[in-house]
XYZ file of N, CA, C and O in Angstrom:
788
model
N 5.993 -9.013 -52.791
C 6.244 -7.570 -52.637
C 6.637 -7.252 -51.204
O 7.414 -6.326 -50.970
N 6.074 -8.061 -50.166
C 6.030 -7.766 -48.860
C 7.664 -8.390 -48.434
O 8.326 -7.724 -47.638
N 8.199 -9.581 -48.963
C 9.019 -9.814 -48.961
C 10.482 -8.728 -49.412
O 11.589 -8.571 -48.897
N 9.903 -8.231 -50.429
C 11.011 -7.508 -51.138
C 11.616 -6.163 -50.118
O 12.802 -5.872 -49.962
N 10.388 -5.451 -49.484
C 10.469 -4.053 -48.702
C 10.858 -5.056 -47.670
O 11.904 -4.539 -47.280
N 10.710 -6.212 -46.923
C 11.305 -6.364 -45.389
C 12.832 -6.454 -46.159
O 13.718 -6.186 -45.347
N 13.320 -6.741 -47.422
C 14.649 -7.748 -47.362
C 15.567 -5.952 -47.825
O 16.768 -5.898 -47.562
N 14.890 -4.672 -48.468
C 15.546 -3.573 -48.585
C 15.263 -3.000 -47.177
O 16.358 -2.567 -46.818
N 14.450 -2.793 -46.284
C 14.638 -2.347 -45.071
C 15.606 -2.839 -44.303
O 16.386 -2.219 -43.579
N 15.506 -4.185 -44.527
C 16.939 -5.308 -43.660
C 18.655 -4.497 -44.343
O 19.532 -4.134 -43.559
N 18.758 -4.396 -45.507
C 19.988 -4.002 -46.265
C 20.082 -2.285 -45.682
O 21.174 -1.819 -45.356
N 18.948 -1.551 -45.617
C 19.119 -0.091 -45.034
C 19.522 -0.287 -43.984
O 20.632 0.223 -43.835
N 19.070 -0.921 -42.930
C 19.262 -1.085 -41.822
C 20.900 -1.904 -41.115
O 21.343 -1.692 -39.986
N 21.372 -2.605 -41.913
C 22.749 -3.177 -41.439
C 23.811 -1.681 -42.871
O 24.960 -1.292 -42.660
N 23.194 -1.357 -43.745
C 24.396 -0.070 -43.727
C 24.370 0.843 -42.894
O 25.462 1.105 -42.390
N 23.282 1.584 -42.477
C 23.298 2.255 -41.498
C 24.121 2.099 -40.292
O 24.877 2.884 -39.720
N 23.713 0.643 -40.005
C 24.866 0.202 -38.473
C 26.088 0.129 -39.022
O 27.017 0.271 -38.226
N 26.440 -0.104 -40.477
C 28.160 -0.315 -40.416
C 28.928 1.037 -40.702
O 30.134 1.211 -40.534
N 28.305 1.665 -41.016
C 28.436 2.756 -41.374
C 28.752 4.054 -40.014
O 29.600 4.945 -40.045
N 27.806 3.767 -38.974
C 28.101 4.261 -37.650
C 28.964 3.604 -36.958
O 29.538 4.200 -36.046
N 29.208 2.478 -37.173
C 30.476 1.795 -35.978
C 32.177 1.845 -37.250
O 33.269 1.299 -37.086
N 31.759 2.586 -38.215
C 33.205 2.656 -38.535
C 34.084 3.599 -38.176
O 33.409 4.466 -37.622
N 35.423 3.981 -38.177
C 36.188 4.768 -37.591
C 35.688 5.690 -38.182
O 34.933 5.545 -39.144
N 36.168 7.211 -37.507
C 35.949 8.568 -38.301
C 36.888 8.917 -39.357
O 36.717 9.840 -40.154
N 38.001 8.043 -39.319
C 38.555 8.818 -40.064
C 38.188 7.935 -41.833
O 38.655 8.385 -42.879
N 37.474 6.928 -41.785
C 36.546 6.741 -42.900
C 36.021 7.735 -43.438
O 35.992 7.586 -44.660
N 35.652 8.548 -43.150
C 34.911 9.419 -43.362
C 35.354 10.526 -44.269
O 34.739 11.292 -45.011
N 36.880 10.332 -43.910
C 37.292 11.718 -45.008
C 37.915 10.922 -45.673
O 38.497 9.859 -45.458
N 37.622 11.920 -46.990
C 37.582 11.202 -48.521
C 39.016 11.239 -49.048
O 39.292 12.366 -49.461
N 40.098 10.287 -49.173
C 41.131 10.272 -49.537
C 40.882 9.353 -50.694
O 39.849 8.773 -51.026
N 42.818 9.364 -51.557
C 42.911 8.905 -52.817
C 43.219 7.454 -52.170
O 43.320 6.983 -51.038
N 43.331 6.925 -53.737
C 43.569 5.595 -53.971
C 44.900 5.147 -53.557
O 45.782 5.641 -54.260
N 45.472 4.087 -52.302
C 46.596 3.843 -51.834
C 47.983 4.295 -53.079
O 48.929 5.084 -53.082
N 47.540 3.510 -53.809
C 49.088 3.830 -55.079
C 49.132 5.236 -55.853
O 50.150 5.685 -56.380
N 47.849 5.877 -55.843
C 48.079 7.171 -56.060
C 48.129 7.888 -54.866
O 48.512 9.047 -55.026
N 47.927 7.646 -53.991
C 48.279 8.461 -52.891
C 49.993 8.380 -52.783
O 50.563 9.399 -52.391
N 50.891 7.063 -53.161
C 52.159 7.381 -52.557
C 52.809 7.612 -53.818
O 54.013 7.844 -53.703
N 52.317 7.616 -55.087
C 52.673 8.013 -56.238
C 52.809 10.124 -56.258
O 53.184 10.943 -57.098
N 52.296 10.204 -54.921
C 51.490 12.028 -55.088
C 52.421 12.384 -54.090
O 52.999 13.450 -54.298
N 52.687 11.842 -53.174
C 53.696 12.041 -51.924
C 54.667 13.094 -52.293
O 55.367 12.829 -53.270
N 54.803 13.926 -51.870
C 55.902 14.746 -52.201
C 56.317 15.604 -50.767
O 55.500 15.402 -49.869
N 57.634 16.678 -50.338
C 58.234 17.120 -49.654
C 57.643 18.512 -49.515
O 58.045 19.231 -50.430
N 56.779 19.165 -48.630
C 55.986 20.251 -48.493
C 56.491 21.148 -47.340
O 56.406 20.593 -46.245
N 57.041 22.514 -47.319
C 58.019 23.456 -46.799
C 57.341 24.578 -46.525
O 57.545 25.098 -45.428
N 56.526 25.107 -47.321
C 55.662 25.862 -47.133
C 54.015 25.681 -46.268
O 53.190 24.811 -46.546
N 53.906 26.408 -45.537
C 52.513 26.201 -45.213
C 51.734 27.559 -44.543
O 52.215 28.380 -43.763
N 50.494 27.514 -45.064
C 49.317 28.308 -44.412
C 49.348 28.539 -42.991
O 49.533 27.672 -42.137
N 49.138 29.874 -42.778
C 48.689 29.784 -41.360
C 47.698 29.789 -40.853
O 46.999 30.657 -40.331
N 47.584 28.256 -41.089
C 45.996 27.801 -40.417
C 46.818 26.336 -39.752
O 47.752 25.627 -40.126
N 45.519 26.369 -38.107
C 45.800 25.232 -38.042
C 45.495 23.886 -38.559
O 44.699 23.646 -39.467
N 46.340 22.857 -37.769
C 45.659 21.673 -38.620
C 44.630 20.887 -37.274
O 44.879 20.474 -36.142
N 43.547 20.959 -38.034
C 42.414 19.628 -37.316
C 42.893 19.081 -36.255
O 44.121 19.013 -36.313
N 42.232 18.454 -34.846
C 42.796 17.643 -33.905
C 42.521 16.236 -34.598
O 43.253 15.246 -34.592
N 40.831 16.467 -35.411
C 40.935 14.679 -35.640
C 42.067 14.290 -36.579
O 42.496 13.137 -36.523
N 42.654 15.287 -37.558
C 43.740 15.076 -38.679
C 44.392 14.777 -38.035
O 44.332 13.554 -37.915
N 45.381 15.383 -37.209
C 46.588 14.840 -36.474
C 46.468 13.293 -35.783
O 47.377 12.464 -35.825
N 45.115 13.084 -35.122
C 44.986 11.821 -34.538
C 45.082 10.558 -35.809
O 45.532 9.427 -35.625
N 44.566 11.064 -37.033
C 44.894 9.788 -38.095
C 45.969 9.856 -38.488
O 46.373 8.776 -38.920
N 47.247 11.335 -38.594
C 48.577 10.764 -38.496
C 48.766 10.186 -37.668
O 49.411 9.204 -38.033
N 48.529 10.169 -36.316
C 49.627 9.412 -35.359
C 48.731 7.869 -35.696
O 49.468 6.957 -36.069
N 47.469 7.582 -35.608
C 47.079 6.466 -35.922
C 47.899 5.253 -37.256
O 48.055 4.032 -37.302
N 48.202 6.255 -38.053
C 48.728 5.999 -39.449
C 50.319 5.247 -38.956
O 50.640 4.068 -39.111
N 51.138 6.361 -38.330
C 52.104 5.969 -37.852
C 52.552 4.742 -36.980
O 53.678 4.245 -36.962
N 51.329 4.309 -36.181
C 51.235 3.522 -35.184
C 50.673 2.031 -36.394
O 51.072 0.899 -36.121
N 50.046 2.190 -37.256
C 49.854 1.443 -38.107
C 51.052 0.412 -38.898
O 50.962 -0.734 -39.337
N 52.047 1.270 -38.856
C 53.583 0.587 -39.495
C 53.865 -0.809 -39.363
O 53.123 -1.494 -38.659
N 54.837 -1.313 -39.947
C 55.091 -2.863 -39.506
C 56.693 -2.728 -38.623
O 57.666 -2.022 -38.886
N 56.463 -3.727 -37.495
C 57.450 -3.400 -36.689
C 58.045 -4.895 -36.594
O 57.277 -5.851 -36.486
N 59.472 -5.062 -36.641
C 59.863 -6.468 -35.883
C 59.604 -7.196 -34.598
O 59.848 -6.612 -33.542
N 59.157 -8.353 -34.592
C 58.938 -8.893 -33.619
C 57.620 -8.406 -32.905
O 57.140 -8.948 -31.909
N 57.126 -7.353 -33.526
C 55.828 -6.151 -33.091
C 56.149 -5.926 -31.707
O 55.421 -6.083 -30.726
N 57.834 -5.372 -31.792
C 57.894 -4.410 -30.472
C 57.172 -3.350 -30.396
O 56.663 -3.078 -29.309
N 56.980 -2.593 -31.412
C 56.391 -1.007 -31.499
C 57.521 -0.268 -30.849
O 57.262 0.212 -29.745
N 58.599 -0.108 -31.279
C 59.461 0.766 -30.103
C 59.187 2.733 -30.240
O 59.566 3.652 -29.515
N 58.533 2.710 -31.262
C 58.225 4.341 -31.402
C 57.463 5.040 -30.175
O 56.765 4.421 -29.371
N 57.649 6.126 -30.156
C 57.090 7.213 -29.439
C 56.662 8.466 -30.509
O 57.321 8.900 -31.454
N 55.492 8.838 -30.083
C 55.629 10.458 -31.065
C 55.341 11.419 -30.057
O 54.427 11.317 -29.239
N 56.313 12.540 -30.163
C 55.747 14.027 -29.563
C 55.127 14.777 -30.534
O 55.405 14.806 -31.732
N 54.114 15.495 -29.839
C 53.288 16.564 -31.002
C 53.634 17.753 -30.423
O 53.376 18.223 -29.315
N 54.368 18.232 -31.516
C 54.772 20.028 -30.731
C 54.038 21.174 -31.547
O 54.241 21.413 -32.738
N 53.114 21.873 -30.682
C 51.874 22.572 -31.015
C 52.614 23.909 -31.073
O 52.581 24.689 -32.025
N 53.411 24.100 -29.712
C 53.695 25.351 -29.060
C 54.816 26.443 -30.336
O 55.812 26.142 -30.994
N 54.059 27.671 -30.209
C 54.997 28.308 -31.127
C 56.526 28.595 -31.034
O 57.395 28.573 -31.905
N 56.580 28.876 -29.681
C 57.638 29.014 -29.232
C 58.777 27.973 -29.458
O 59.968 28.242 -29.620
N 58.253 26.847 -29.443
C 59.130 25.473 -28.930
C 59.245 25.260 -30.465
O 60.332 24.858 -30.881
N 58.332 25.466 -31.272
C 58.724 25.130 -33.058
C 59.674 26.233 -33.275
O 60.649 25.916 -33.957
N 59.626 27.553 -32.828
C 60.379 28.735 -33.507
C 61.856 28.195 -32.881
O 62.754 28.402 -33.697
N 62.286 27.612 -31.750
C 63.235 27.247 -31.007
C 64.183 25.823 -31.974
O 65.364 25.775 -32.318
N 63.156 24.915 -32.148
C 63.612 23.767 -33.378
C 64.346 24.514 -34.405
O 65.574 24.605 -34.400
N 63.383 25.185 -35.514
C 63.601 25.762 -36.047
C 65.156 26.693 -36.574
O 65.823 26.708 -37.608
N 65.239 27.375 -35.277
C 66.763 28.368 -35.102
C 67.832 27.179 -34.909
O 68.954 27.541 -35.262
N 67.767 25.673 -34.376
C 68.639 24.953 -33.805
C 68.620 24.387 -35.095
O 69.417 24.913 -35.872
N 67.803 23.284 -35.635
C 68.316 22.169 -36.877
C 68.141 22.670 -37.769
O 67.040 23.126 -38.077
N 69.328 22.759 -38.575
C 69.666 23.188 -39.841
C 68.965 22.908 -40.871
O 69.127 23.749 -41.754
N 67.931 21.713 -41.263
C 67.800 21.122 -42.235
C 65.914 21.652 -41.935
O 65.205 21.244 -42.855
N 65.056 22.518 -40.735
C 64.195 22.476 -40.215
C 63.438 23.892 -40.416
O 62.336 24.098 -39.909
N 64.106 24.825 -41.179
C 63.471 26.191 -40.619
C 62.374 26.412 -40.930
O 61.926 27.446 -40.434
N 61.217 25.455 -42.043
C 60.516 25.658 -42.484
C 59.548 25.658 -40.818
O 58.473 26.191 -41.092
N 59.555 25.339 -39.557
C 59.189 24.790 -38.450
C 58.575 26.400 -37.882
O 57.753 26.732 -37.028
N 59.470 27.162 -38.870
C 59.007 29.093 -38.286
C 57.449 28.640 -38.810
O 56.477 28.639 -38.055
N 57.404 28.295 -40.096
C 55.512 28.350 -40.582
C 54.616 27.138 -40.351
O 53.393 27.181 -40.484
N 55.333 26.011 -39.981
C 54.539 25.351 -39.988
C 53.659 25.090 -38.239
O 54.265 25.366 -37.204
N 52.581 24.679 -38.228
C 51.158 24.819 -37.563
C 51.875 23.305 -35.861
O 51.442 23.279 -34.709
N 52.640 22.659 -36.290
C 52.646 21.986 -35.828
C 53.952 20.806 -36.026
O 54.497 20.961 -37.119
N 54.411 19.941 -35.395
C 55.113 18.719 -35.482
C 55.531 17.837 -35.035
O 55.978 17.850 -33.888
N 55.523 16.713 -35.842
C 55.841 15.387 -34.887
C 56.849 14.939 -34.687
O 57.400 14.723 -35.766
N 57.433 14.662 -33.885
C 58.773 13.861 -33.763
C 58.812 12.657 -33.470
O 58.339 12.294 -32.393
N 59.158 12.103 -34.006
C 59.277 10.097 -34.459
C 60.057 10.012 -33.486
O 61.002 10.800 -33.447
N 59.914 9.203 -32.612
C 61.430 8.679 -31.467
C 60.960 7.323 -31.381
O 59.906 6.857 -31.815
N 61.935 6.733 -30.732
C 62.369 5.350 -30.689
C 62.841 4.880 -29.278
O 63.955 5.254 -28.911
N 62.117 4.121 -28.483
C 62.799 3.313 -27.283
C 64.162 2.608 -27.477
O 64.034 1.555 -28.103
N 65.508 2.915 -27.091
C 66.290 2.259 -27.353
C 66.210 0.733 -26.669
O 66.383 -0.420 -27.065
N 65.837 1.409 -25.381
C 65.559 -0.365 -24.343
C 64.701 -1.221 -24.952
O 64.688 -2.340 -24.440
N 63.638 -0.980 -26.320
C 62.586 -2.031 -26.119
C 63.316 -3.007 -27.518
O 63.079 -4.167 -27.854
N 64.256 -1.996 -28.107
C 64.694 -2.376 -29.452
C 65.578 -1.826 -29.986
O 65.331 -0.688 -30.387
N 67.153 -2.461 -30.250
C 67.993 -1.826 -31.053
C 68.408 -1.877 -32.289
O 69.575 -1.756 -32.661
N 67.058 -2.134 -33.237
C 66.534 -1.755 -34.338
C 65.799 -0.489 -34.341
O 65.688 -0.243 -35.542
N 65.428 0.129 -33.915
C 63.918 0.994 -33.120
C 64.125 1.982 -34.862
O 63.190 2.304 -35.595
N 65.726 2.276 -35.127
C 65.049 3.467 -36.126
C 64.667 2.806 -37.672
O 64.536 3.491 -38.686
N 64.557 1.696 -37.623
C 64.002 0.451 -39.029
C 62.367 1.317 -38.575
O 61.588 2.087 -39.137
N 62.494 0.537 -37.054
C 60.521 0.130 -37.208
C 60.113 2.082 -37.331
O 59.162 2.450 -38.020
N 60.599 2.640 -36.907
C 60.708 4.065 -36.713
C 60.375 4.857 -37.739
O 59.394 5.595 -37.818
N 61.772 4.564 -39.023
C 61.047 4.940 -40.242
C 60.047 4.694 -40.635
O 59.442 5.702 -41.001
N 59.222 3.278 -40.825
C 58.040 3.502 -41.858
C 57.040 3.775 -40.599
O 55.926 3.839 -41.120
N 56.930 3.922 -39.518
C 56.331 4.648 -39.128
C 55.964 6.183 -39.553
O 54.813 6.548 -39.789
N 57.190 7.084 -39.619
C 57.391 8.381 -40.346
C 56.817 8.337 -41.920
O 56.127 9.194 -42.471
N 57.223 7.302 -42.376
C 56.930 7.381 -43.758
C 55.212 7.046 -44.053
O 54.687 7.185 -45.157
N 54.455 6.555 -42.736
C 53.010 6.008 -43.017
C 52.385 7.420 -42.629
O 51.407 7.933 -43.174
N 53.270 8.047 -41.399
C 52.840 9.518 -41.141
C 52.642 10.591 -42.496
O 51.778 11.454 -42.652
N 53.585 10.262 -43.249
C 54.106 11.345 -44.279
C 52.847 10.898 -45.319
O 52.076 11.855 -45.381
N 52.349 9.724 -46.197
C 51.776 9.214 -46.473
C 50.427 9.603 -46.437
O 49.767 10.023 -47.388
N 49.865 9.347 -44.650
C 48.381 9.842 -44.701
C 48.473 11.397 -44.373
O 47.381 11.774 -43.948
N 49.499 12.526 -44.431
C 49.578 13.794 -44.737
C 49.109 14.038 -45.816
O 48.177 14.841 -45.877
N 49.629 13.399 -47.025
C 49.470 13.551 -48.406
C 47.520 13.448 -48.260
O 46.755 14.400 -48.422
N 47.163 12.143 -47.949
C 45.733 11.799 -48.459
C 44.843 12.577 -47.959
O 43.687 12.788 -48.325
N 45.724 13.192 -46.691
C 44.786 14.169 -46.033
C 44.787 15.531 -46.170
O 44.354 16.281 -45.295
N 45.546 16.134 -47.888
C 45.359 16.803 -48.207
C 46.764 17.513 -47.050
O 46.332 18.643 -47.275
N 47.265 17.625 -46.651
C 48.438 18.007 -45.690
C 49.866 18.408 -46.188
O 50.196 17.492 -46.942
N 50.560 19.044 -46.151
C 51.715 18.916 -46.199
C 52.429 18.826 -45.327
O 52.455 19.451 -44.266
N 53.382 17.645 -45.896
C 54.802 17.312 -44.497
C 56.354 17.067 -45.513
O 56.605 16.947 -46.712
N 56.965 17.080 -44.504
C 58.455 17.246 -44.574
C 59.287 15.903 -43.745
O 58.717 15.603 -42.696
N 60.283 15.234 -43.998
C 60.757 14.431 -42.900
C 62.549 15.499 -42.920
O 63.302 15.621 -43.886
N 62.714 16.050 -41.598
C 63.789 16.826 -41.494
C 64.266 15.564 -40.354
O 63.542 14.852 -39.659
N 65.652 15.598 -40.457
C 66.594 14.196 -39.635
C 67.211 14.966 -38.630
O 67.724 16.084 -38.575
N 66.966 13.848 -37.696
C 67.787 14.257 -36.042
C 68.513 13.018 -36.305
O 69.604 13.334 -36.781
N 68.411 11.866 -36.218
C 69.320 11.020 -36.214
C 69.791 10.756 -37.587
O 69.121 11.151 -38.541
N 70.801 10.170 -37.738
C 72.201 9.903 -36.705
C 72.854 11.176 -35.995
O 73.759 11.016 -35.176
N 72.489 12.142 -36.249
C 73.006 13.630 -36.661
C 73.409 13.994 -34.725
O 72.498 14.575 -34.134
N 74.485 13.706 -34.015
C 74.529 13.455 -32.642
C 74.128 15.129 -32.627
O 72.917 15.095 -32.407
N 74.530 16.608 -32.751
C 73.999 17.357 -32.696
C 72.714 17.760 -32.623
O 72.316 18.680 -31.908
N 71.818 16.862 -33.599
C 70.577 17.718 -33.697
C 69.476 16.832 -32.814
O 68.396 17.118 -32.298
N 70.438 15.367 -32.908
C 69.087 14.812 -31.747
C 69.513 15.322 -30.225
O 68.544 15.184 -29.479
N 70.468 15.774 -29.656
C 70.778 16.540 -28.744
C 69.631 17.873 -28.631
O 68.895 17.954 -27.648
N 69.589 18.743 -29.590
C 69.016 19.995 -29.918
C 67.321 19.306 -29.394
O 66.800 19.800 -28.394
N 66.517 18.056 -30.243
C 65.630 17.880 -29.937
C 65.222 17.360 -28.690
O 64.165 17.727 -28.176
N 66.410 16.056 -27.851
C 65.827 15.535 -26.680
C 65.908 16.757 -25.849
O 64.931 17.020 -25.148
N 67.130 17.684 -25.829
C 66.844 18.552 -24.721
C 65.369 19.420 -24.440
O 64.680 19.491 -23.423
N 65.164 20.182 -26.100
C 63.755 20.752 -25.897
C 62.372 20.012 -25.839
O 61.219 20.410 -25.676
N 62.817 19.042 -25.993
C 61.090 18.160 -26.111
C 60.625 17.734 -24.594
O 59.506 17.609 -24.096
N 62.379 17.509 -23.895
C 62.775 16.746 -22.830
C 61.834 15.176 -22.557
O 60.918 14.704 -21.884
N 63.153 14.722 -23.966
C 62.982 13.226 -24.078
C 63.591 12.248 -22.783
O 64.528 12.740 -22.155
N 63.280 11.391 -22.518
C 64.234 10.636 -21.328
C 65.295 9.907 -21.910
O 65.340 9.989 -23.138
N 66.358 9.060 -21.241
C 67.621 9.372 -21.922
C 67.314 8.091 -23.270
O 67.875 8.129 -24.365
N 66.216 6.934 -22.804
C 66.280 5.651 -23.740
C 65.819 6.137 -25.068
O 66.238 5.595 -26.091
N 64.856 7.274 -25.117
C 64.161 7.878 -26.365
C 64.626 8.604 -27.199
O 64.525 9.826 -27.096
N 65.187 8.064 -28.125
C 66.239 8.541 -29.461
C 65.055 9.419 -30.715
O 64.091 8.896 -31.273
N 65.501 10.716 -30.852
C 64.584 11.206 -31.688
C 64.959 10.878 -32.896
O 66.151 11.120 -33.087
N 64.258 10.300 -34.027
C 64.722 9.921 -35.980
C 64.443 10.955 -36.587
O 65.293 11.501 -37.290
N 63.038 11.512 -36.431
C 63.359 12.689 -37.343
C 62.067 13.896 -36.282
O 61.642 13.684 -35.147
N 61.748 15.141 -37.240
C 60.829 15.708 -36.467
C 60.011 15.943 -38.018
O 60.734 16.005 -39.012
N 58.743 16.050 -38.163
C 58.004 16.093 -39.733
C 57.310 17.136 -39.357
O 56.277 17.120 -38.689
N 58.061 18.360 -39.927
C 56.435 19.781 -39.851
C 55.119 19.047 -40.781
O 55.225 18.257 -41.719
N 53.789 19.648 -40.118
C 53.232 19.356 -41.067
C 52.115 20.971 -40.752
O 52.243 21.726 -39.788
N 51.118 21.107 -41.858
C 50.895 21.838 -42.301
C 49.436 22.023 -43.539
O 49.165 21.008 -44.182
N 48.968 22.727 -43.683
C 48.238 23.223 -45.156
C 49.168 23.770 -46.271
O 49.581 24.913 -46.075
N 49.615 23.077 -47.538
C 50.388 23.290 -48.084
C 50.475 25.349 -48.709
O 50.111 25.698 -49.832
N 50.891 26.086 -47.901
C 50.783 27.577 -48.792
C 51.098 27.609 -50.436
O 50.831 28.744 -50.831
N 51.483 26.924 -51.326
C 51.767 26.753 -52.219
C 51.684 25.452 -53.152
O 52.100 24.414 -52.637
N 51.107 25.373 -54.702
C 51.053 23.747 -54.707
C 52.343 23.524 -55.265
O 53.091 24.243 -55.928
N 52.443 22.163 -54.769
C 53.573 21.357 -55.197
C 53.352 19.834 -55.579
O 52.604 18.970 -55.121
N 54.636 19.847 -56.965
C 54.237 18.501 -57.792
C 55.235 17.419 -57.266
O 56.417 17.698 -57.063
N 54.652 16.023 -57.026
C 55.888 15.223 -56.615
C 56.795 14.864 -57.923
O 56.315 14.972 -59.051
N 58.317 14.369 -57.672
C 58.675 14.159 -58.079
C 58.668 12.851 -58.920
O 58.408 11.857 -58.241
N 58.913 12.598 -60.357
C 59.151 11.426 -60.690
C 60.203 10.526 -60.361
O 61.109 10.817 -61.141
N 60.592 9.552 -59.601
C 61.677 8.896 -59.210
C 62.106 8.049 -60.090
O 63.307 7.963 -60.346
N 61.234 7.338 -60.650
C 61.059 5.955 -60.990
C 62.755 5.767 -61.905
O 63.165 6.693 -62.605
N 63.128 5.161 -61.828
C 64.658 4.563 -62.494
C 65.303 2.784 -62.958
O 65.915 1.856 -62.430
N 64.601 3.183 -64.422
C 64.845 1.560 -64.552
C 65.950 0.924 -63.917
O 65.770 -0.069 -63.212
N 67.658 1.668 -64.208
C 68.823 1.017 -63.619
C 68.779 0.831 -62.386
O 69.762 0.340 -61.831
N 67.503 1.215 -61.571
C 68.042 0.690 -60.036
C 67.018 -0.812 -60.041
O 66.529 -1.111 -58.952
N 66.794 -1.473 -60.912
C 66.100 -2.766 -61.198
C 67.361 -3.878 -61.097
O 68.284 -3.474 -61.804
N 67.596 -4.799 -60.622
C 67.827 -5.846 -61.402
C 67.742 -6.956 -60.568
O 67.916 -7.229 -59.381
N 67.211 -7.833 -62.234
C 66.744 -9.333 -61.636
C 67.697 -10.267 -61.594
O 68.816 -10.172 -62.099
N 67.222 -11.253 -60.941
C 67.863 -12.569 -60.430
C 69.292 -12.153 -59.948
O 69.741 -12.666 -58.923
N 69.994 -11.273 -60.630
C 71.831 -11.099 -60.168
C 71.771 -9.474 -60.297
O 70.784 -8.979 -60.841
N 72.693 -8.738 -59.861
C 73.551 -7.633 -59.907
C 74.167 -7.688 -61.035
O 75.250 -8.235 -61.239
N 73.324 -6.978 -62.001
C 74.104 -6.826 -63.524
C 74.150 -5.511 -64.088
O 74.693 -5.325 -65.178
């Protein structure tokens, strides 16, 4: 018996410790990886509330998470809080106005000097961003600056990127004001095995 209470005190005692040395963002309760990117969808609307500092830190964590060639990491992210500077995006890229409501956004950029691949490793960076938006209950958007020579102009000037830092896209993100269902994609004809048939 005496055995049994030291060997459940021993098991309380190492969850307790793993449990405190894990990250925080353990802590909030997200879906299951394949239903999470099965749920992913394009979110335009948003609440005016802000979003969390620790939320934003597990997007950019998320983002920084990506797989990169050669593991340059050539990304950069700006976080643009300021109302002004979103209402300013906003009036400039065409594809962005949702940036009037949304709380906040990131802009994905890319070191050209460290890598001239940068907008490969770049995207699934954006896309791991977009991803833990979803799990975190968030809504995001990926609106494109590159290739678009206009609109990444529009962004390095206001972010005031330096000249090697190529902006890919800018992602409002947000509390979704409205729900929204993702789309079904799935398309057998874009399958095929062994040959192009």
């Amino acid at each position: 018996m005496k055995n049994s209470v030291l060997i459940i005190a021993f098991i309380s005692i190492m969850a307790t410790s793993c449990c405190n040395n894990r990250p925080q963002e353990d802590f909030i309760r997200t879906q299951d990886a394949i239903e999470n990117i099965m749920s992913r969808k394009s979110v335009r609307k948003y609440l005016p509330k802000p979003v969390e500092e620790e939320k934003v830190q597990i997007l950019l964590k998320a983002g920084m998470a990506a797989p990169s060639g050669k593991d340059v990491r050539p990304w950069e992210f700006v976080v643009v809080t300021e109302r002004s500077l979103l209402d300013t995006l906003a009036e400039a890229l065409p594809y962005a106005k949702m940036l009037r409501q949304a709380p906040l956004a990131i802009v994905v950029c890319g070191d050209t000097a460290k890598s001239s691949y940068w907008y490969l490793d770049c995207s699934a960076a954006a896309e791991n961003i977009l991803l833990a938006a979803e799990a975190l209950k968030l809504g995001a958007v990926w609106t494109a600056a590159y290739p678009y020579d206009d609109r990444m102009a529009v962004v390095k000037k206001e972010t005031g990127l330096p000249e090697n830092i190529l902006p890919l896209c800018v992602i409002p993100v947000g509390y979704p004001a409205i729900p929204h269902s993702p789309k079904n994609k799935y398309d057998e004809t874009k399958i095929h095995k062994n040959r192009w048939r």
